[in-house]
Structures are given as C-alpha cells and as structure tokens.
Amino acid sequence: MMENTKFDKLRGDNYLSWRFNMKLLLATHKVTGHCEAPFRQKPTEPEEPTGVAGASPSNTQMSEYRRQREKYETALQDYQEREELAWGLLCSKIEPPQQACIEQTKTAREAWKILEDTFDAKSVTQLVRLSRKFYAASLPEGGDIHEHIRTMTRLAQQLKEQGYTIPDDVFAITFLGSLPDSYETFLT
C-alpha cells in the first residue's frame, strides 16, 4: 500500500505539503485517529464483578465479565498494532536530522504534536531566506532548464507553505529574468 504513497520526507522546510501527504497516508492505513482529533481512545479494561455483601459474583456476572474481557483484549491488541503502525509511518517519512525531535516519544499523537509545534511555525527568517533564493535563482549558461524549473517551482511552493503566494505573473517574470542570454528568444 505504501508504494502508491510516495512523497518527500519531512526536511523542515516542507512541513505543510508533508503534513497533507502524511494525513493521506495515515488515512489510507486507517490510523489518523492516533495522531489527530477525533482521537482514537485506548480501550478501557472492564472491572471485575463483585458479589452482593461480600459474596462471590454469580455465574452470569462472571460469564459476562469474561466476554467483556475477551472483547477488551482483542480491542487492546488492535489499538496497540495501529498505534505502532501510525508511529512507524510517521518516523519513516521524516529525514534523519528531524527524527531527533521525536525519537523519545512513545505515541504517534505525541510525535505528531511535537512535529506540529516544531515545524508549523511561520518564521520571518524562513520567509526571507526562501524569498532570497527564489528571486536570486539563475540558470547558468548550459544548465539544465528542467532542473531550474523544478527548483523555482519548489521554492515558490515553499514560500506558499510559509503563507506567501507568488502571483503567476511575478513567477513568470522572475523565471524569465533568471534565464541566461542564450534564452533571449523566449523573451521576445
């Protein structure tokens, strides 16, 4: 199932697109509730029955308790398996340097919250850094035009993730201005 859900691992500068793709992956595996509300609750263990006035529980009470206990154990095993799956999926889609912030977590929910708190913040520093890269990008003479398009598109997407959308006409003007003189025919 994961073969059909390929996307960039979390690097730190791609949090919003990573979060969207990660939600899709978690939903595909039916484990979203281990990370986001509405949270899937851990099953509650049934209480052992007690008899009236210190007497032993009746056979009916014990039979019902065993039935509830069996149901609980099945639900608990399913919960634990899905929790491990959710946590494993999260960890597998994060670049090693970013894994350090969640390596001590015990649950997918805890890891998700830390990642959200760490990477969802829109920083002015990040916006300035990405803007500089975008507006200073240039294709060297003889460079790979397809790679240059991918780079500029990726930078525009990262800026959008930071809350700054580059209008199409500005993207086009900046892109054309980043081409070497040999592409002059595109400008006329």
C-alpha atoms as an extended CHARMM CRD file, in Angstrom:
* protein
*
       188  EXT
         1         1  MET       CA              0.0000000000        0.0000000000        0.0000000000  PROA      1               0.0000000000
         2         2  MET       CA              2.8490000000        2.4280000000        0.7640000000  PROA      2               0.0000000000
         3         3  GLU       CA              4.2690000000        2.0720000000       -2.7570000000  PROA      3               0.0000000000
         4         4  ASN       CA              1.4170000000        4.2770000000       -4.0000000000  PROA      4               0.0000000000
         5         5  THR       CA              2.0450000000        6.9650000000       -1.3950000000  PROA      5               0.0000000000
         6         6  LYS       CA              5.4910000000        8.2860000000       -2.2550000000  PROA      6               0.0000000000
         7         7  PHE       CA              6.2380000000       11.8320000000       -1.1730000000  PROA      7               0.0000000000
         8         8  ASP       CA              9.1660000000       13.8200000000        0.1550000000  PROA      8               0.0000000000
         9         9  LYS       CA             10.1830000000       13.0940000000        3.7130000000  PROA      9               0.0000000000
        10        10  LEU       CA              9.9010000000       15.9230000000        6.2280000000  PROA      10              0.0000000000
        11        11  ARG       CA             13.0020000000       18.0910000000        5.8810000000  PROA      11              0.0000000000
        12        12  GLY       CA             11.8010000000       21.0100000000        7.9300000000  PROA      12              0.0000000000
        13        13  ASP       CA             11.1790000000       23.3880000000        5.0340000000  PROA      13              0.0000000000
        14        14  ASN       CA              8.3220000000       21.3640000000        3.5310000000  PROA      14              0.0000000000
        15        15  TYR       CA              6.1070000000       20.8340000000        6.5630000000  PROA      15              0.0000000000
        16        16  LEU       CA              2.7430000000       21.8600000000        5.0940000000  PROA      16              0.0000000000
        17        17  SER       CA              2.9450000000       19.6750000000        1.9920000000  PROA      17              0.0000000000
        18        18  TRP       CA              4.4190000000       16.8420000000        4.1030000000  PROA      18              0.0000000000
        19        19  ARG       CA              1.5640000000       17.1640000000        6.6300000000  PROA      19              0.0000000000
        20        20  PHE       CA             -1.0670000000       16.9250000000        3.8800000000  PROA      20              0.0000000000
        21        21  ASN       CA              0.5570000000       13.8510000000        2.3400000000  PROA      21              0.0000000000
        22        22  MET       CA              1.1090000000       12.2970000000        5.7630000000  PROA      22              0.0000000000
        23        23  LYS       CA             -2.5910000000       12.7140000000        6.6000000000  PROA      23              0.0000000000
        24        24  LEU       CA             -3.4430000000       10.9030000000        3.3630000000  PROA      24              0.0000000000
        25        25  LEU       CA             -1.0360000000        8.0950000000        4.2180000000  PROA      25              0.0000000000
        26        26  LEU       CA             -2.4210000000        7.7580000000        7.7480000000  PROA      26              0.0000000000
        27        27  ALA       CA             -5.9840000000        7.7460000000        6.3850000000  PROA      27              0.0000000000
        28        28  THR       CA             -5.0490000000        5.0560000000        3.8600000000  PROA      28              0.0000000000
        29        29  HSD       CA             -3.9490000000        2.8730000000        6.7710000000  PROA      29              0.0000000000
        30        30  LYS       CA             -6.9360000000        3.9270000000        8.9110000000  PROA      30              0.0000000000
        31        31  VAL       CA             -4.7410000000        5.2600000000       11.7250000000  PROA      31              0.0000000000
        32        32  THR       CA             -5.4230000000        9.0230000000       11.5390000000  PROA      32              0.0000000000
        33        33  GLY       CA             -7.1220000000        8.9150000000       14.9530000000  PROA      33              0.0000000000
        34        34  HSD       CA             -3.8060000000        8.0380000000       16.5690000000  PROA      34              0.0000000000
        35        35  CYS       CA             -2.4120000000       11.4390000000       15.5310000000  PROA      35              0.0000000000
        36        36  GLU       CA             -5.2640000000       13.9070000000       15.1460000000  PROA      36              0.0000000000
        37        37  ALA       CA             -8.6640000000       14.5920000000       16.6570000000  PROA      37              0.0000000000
        38        38  PRO       CA            -11.0250000000       12.9270000000       16.9390000000  PROA      38              0.0000000000
        39        39  PHE       CA             -8.5310000000       10.7720000000       18.7660000000  PROA      39              0.0000000000
        40        40  ARG       CA             -8.9820000000        7.0370000000       18.9360000000  PROA      40              0.0000000000
        41        41  GLN       CA             -9.2450000000        6.1530000000       22.6020000000  PROA      41              0.0000000000
        42        42  LYS       CA             -7.3620000000        3.2950000000       24.1890000000  PROA      42              0.0000000000
        43        43  PRO       CA             -9.8800000000        0.5950000000       25.2020000000  PROA      43              0.0000000000
        44        44  THR       CA            -10.9870000000        0.6290000000       28.8190000000  PROA      44              0.0000000000
        45        45  GLU       CA            -10.3770000000       -2.5030000000       30.8480000000  PROA      45              0.0000000000
        46        46  PRO       CA            -13.5790000000       -3.9890000000       32.2800000000  PROA      46              0.0000000000
        47        47  GLU       CA            -13.9500000000       -4.1470000000       36.0560000000  PROA      47              0.0000000000
        48        48  GLU       CA            -14.1000000000       -7.4950000000       37.7670000000  PROA      48              0.0000000000
        49        49  PRO       CA            -17.5610000000       -8.1670000000       39.1120000000  PROA      49              0.0000000000
        50        50  THR       CA            -18.1820000000       -8.2860000000       42.8330000000  PROA      50              0.0000000000
        51        51  GLY       CA            -20.9580000000      -10.1290000000       44.5800000000  PROA      51              0.0000000000
        52        52  VAL       CA            -23.5050000000       -8.5550000000       46.8650000000  PROA      52              0.0000000000
        53        53  ALA       CA            -22.4360000000       -8.1040000000       50.5200000000  PROA      53              0.0000000000
        54        54  GLY       CA            -19.0780000000       -9.8300000000       50.0540000000  PROA      54              0.0000000000
        55        55  ALA       CA            -20.4940000000      -12.8770000000       48.2680000000  PROA      55              0.0000000000
        56        56  SER       CA            -18.8470000000      -14.2450000000       45.1360000000  PROA      56              0.0000000000
        57        57  PRO       CA            -20.0930000000      -12.9470000000       41.7750000000  PROA      57              0.0000000000
        58        58  SER       CA            -22.7750000000      -15.0220000000       40.1070000000  PROA      58              0.0000000000
        59        59  ASN       CA            -22.0090000000      -17.3020000000       37.1690000000  PROA      59              0.0000000000
        60        60  THR       CA            -23.8950000000      -14.8950000000       34.9050000000  PROA      60              0.0000000000
        61        61  GLN       CA            -21.7650000000      -11.9670000000       36.1190000000  PROA      61              0.0000000000
        62        62  MET       CA            -18.5480000000      -13.9550000000       35.6240000000  PROA      62              0.0000000000
        63        63  SER       CA            -19.6310000000      -15.1060000000       32.1700000000  PROA      63              0.0000000000
        64        64  GLU       CA            -20.3940000000      -11.5060000000       31.1510000000  PROA      64              0.0000000000
        65        65  TYR       CA            -17.0640000000      -10.3500000000       32.6160000000  PROA      65              0.0000000000
        66        66  ARG       CA            -15.1260000000      -12.9970000000       30.6100000000  PROA      66              0.0000000000
        67        67  ARG       CA            -16.9580000000      -11.9310000000       27.4420000000  PROA      67              0.0000000000
        68        68  GLN       CA            -16.1310000000       -8.2600000000       28.0870000000  PROA      68              0.0000000000
        69        69  ARG       CA            -12.5350000000       -9.1430000000       28.9830000000  PROA      69              0.0000000000
        70        70  GLU       CA            -12.0580000000      -11.0770000000       25.7330000000  PROA      70              0.0000000000
        71        71  LYS       CA            -13.5400000000       -8.1860000000       23.7580000000  PROA      71              0.0000000000
        72        72  TYR       CA            -11.2360000000       -5.7670000000       25.6110000000  PROA      72              0.0000000000
        73        73  GLU       CA             -8.1020000000       -7.8240000000       24.9150000000  PROA      73              0.0000000000
        74        74  THR       CA             -8.9400000000       -8.0180000000       21.1960000000  PROA      74              0.0000000000
        75        75  ALA       CA             -9.6020000000       -4.2650000000       21.0670000000  PROA      75              0.0000000000
        76        76  LEU       CA             -6.4020000000       -3.5110000000       23.0170000000  PROA      76              0.0000000000
        77        77  GLN       CA             -4.2890000000       -5.6160000000       20.6600000000  PROA      77              0.0000000000
        78        78  ASP       CA             -5.8350000000       -3.8520000000       17.6360000000  PROA      78              0.0000000000
        79        79  TYR       CA             -5.2510000000       -0.4600000000       19.2640000000  PROA      79              0.0000000000
        80        80  GLN       CA             -1.5970000000       -1.2610000000       20.0160000000  PROA      80              0.0000000000
        81        81  GLU       CA             -0.9540000000       -2.5820000000       16.4960000000  PROA      81              0.0000000000
        82        82  ARG       CA             -2.4800000000        0.5220000000       14.9310000000  PROA      82              0.0000000000
        83        83  GLU       CA             -0.5560000000        2.7700000000       17.3180000000  PROA      83              0.0000000000
        84        84  GLU       CA              2.7200000000        1.1260000000       16.3080000000  PROA      84              0.0000000000
        85        85  LEU       CA              1.7660000000        1.4320000000       12.6350000000  PROA      85              0.0000000000
        86        86  ALA       CA              0.9360000000        5.1410000000       12.9670000000  PROA      86              0.0000000000
        87        87  TRP       CA              4.1640000000        5.8840000000       14.8650000000  PROA      87              0.0000000000
        88        88  GLY       CA              6.2170000000        3.8490000000       12.3810000000  PROA      88              0.0000000000
        89        89  LEU       CA              4.6630000000        5.5930000000        9.3860000000  PROA      89              0.0000000000
        90        90  LEU       CA              5.4330000000        8.9970000000       10.9100000000  PROA      90              0.0000000000
        91        91  CYS       CA              9.0370000000        8.1050000000       11.6550000000  PROA      91              0.0000000000
        92        92  SER       CA              9.6190000000        6.5730000000        8.2170000000  PROA      92              0.0000000000
        93        93  LYS       CA              8.5720000000        9.7900000000        6.4860000000  PROA      93              0.0000000000
        94        94  ILE       CA             10.9930000000       12.0910000000        8.3300000000  PROA      94              0.0000000000
        95        95  GLU       CA             14.5880000000       12.8200000000        7.3510000000  PROA      95              0.0000000000
        96        96  PRO       CA             17.1000000000       11.6350000000        9.9990000000  PROA      96              0.0000000000
        97        97  PRO       CA             18.0670000000       15.1250000000       11.2520000000  PROA      97              0.0000000000
        98        98  GLN       CA             14.3920000000       15.8880000000       12.0300000000  PROA      98              0.0000000000
        99        99  GLN       CA             13.8120000000       12.4750000000       13.6610000000  PROA      99              0.0000000000
       100       100  ALA       CA             15.8180000000       13.6210000000       16.6770000000  PROA      100             0.0000000000
       101       101  CYS       CA             12.9310000000       15.7480000000       17.9320000000  PROA      101             0.0000000000
       102       102  ILE       CA             10.5810000000       12.7280000000       18.2040000000  PROA      102             0.0000000000
       103       103  GLU       CA             12.8740000000        9.8060000000       18.9630000000  PROA      103             0.0000000000
       104       104  GLN       CA             11.9330000000        9.8550000000       22.6610000000  PROA      104             0.0000000000
       105       105  THR       CA              8.1750000000        9.8560000000       22.0210000000  PROA      105             0.0000000000
       106       106  LYS       CA              6.0280000000        6.9050000000       22.9990000000  PROA      106             0.0000000000
       107       107  THR       CA              2.9090000000        7.5350000000       20.8740000000  PROA      107             0.0000000000
       108       108  ALA       CA              2.0550000000        8.7400000000       17.3970000000  PROA      108             0.0000000000
       109       109  ARG       CA             -0.0800000000       11.5100000000       18.9110000000  PROA      109             0.0000000000
       110       110  GLU       CA              2.8540000000       12.7900000000       20.9600000000  PROA      110             0.0000000000
       111       111  ALA       CA              5.1670000000       12.7010000000       17.9110000000  PROA      111             0.0000000000
       112       112  TRP       CA              2.5750000000       14.4670000000       15.7190000000  PROA      112             0.0000000000
       113       113  LYS       CA              2.1510000000       17.2620000000       18.2940000000  PROA      113             0.0000000000
       114       114  ILE       CA              5.9050000000       17.8060000000       18.5860000000  PROA      114             0.0000000000
       115       115  LEU       CA              6.2940000000       17.9320000000       14.8010000000  PROA      115             0.0000000000
       116       116  GLU       CA              3.4040000000       20.3740000000       14.5530000000  PROA      116             0.0000000000
       117       117  ASP       CA              4.8400000000       22.6150000000       17.2810000000  PROA      117             0.0000000000
       118       118  THR       CA              8.3210000000       22.4680000000       15.7450000000  PROA      118             0.0000000000
       119       119  PHE       CA              7.6520000000       22.9080000000       12.0400000000  PROA      119             0.0000000000
       120       120  ASP       CA              4.2690000000       24.6010000000       11.6200000000  PROA      120             0.0000000000
       121       121  ALA       CA              5.5060000000       27.9730000000       12.8100000000  PROA      121             0.0000000000
       122       122  LYS       CA              5.7830000000       30.5070000000       10.0290000000  PROA      122             0.0000000000
       123       123  SER       CA              9.0310000000       32.3490000000       10.6270000000  PROA      123             0.0000000000
       124       124  VAL       CA             10.0890000000       35.6250000000        9.0890000000  PROA      124             0.0000000000
       125       125  THR       CA             13.6400000000       34.2910000000        8.8450000000  PROA      125             0.0000000000
       126       126  GLN       CA             12.4920000000       31.3120000000        6.7680000000  PROA      126             0.0000000000
       127       127  LEU       CA             10.3720000000       33.5810000000        4.5510000000  PROA      127             0.0000000000
       128       128  VAL       CA             13.3220000000       35.9120000000        3.9080000000  PROA      128             0.0000000000
       129       129  ARG       CA             15.6820000000       33.0090000000        3.2040000000  PROA      129             0.0000000000
       130       130  LEU       CA             13.3100000000       31.4120000000        0.6940000000  PROA      130             0.0000000000
       131       131  SER       CA             12.4880000000       34.7580000000       -0.9570000000  PROA      131             0.0000000000
       132       132  ARG       CA             16.1780000000       35.4880000000       -1.4490000000  PROA      132             0.0000000000
       133       133  LYS       CA             16.7370000000       32.0690000000       -3.0170000000  PROA      133             0.0000000000
       134       134  PHE       CA             13.7210000000       32.4370000000       -5.2890000000  PROA      134             0.0000000000
       135       135  TYR       CA             14.4770000000       35.9510000000       -6.5530000000  PROA      135             0.0000000000
       136       136  ALA       CA             18.2430000000       35.2690000000       -6.8530000000  PROA      136             0.0000000000
       137       137  ALA       CA             17.8440000000       31.9880000000       -8.7520000000  PROA      137             0.0000000000
       138       138  SER       CA             19.5420000000       31.8920000000      -12.1260000000  PROA      138             0.0000000000
       139       139  LEU       CA             20.1540000000       29.2500000000      -14.7270000000  PROA      139             0.0000000000
       140       140  PRO       CA             23.8280000000       29.1310000000      -15.6970000000  PROA      140             0.0000000000
       141       141  GLU       CA             24.6670000000       29.0110000000      -19.3850000000  PROA      141             0.0000000000
       142       142  GLY       CA             24.3220000000       25.3730000000      -20.4720000000  PROA      142             0.0000000000
       143       143  GLY       CA             22.4600000000       24.4320000000      -17.2580000000  PROA      143             0.0000000000
       144       144  ASP       CA             19.5540000000       22.0150000000      -17.0620000000  PROA      144             0.0000000000
       145       145  ILE       CA             16.3720000000       24.0150000000      -17.7550000000  PROA      145             0.0000000000
       146       146  HSD       CA             14.1290000000       21.2580000000      -16.3650000000  PROA      146             0.0000000000
       147       147  GLU       CA             16.0080000000       21.2000000000      -13.0620000000  PROA      147             0.0000000000
       148       148  HSD       CA             15.8490000000       25.0060000000      -12.9300000000  PROA      148             0.0000000000
       149       149  ILE       CA             12.0620000000       24.9090000000      -13.4090000000  PROA      149             0.0000000000
       150       150  ARG       CA             11.7560000000       22.2990000000      -10.6520000000  PROA      150             0.0000000000
       151       151  THR       CA             13.9370000000       24.3790000000       -8.3100000000  PROA      151             0.0000000000
       152       152  MET       CA             11.9720000000       27.5790000000       -8.8470000000  PROA      152             0.0000000000
       153       153  THR       CA              8.6430000000       25.7700000000       -8.5590000000  PROA      153             0.0000000000
       154       154  ARG       CA              9.7870000000       24.0920000000       -5.3250000000  PROA      154             0.0000000000
       155       155  LEU       CA             10.8930000000       27.4630000000       -3.9070000000  PROA      155             0.0000000000
       156       156  ALA       CA              7.5400000000       29.0170000000       -4.8550000000  PROA      156             0.0000000000
       157       157  GLN       CA              5.7510000000       26.1180000000       -3.1370000000  PROA      157             0.0000000000
       158       158  GLN       CA              7.8690000000       26.5150000000       -0.0050000000  PROA      158             0.0000000000
       159       159  LEU       CA              7.0730000000       30.2290000000        0.0640000000  PROA      159             0.0000000000
       160       160  LYS       CA              3.3850000000       29.3750000000       -0.2600000000  PROA      160             0.0000000000
       161       161  GLU       CA              3.7310000000       26.9870000000        2.6880000000  PROA      161             0.0000000000
       162       162  GLN       CA              5.0750000000       29.9410000000        4.6800000000  PROA      162             0.0000000000
       163       163  GLY       CA              1.9760000000       31.9730000000        3.7720000000  PROA      163             0.0000000000
       164       164  TYR       CA              3.4470000000       33.9780000000        0.8780000000  PROA      164             0.0000000000
       165       165  THR       CA              1.9670000000       33.1710000000       -2.5230000000  PROA      165             0.0000000000
       166       166  ILE       CA              3.8650000000       34.3580000000       -5.5690000000  PROA      166             0.0000000000
       167       167  PRO       CA              1.3990000000       35.5420000000       -8.2300000000  PROA      167             0.0000000000
       168       168  ASP       CA              1.6780000000       33.7420000000      -11.5770000000  PROA      168             0.0000000000
       169       169  ASP       CA              2.8010000000       36.8640000000      -13.4440000000  PROA      169             0.0000000000
       170       170  VAL       CA              5.5460000000       37.5330000000      -10.8670000000  PROA      170             0.0000000000
       171       171  PHE       CA              6.6620000000       33.9050000000      -11.1130000000  PROA      171             0.0000000000
       172       172  ALA       CA              6.8030000000       34.1750000000      -14.9270000000  PROA      172             0.0000000000
       173       173  ILE       CA              8.7280000000       37.4720000000      -14.8770000000  PROA      173             0.0000000000
       174       174  THR       CA             11.1810000000       36.1940000000      -12.2570000000  PROA      174             0.0000000000
       175       175  PHE       CA             11.6510000000       32.9060000000      -14.0930000000  PROA      175             0.0000000000
       176       176  LEU       CA             12.2660000000       34.5520000000      -17.4710000000  PROA      176             0.0000000000
       177       177  GLY       CA             14.6530000000       37.0000000000      -15.8260000000  PROA      177             0.0000000000
       178       178  SER       CA             16.6060000000       34.0840000000      -14.3560000000  PROA      178             0.0000000000
       179       179  LEU       CA             17.4410000000       32.6340000000      -17.7850000000  PROA      179             0.0000000000
       180       180  PRO       CA             20.8330000000       33.2300000000      -19.4450000000  PROA      180             0.0000000000
       181       181  ASP       CA             21.2440000000       35.3470000000      -22.5910000000  PROA      181             0.0000000000
       182       182  SER       CA             21.0040000000       32.2660000000      -24.8280000000  PROA      182             0.0000000000
       183       183  TYR       CA             17.2670000000       32.1160000000      -23.9650000000  PROA      183             0.0000000000
       184       184  GLU       CA             16.6980000000       35.6580000000      -25.2690000000  PROA      184             0.0000000000
       185       185  THR       CA             14.3300000000       34.3470000000      -27.9630000000  PROA      185             0.0000000000
       186       186  PHE       CA             11.8490000000       33.3680000000      -25.1910000000  PROA      186             0.0000000000
       187       187  LEU       CA             11.6390000000       36.9870000000      -24.1090000000  PROA      187             0.0000000000
       188       188  THR       CA             10.5270000000       38.3900000000      -27.4550000000  PROA      188             0.0000000000
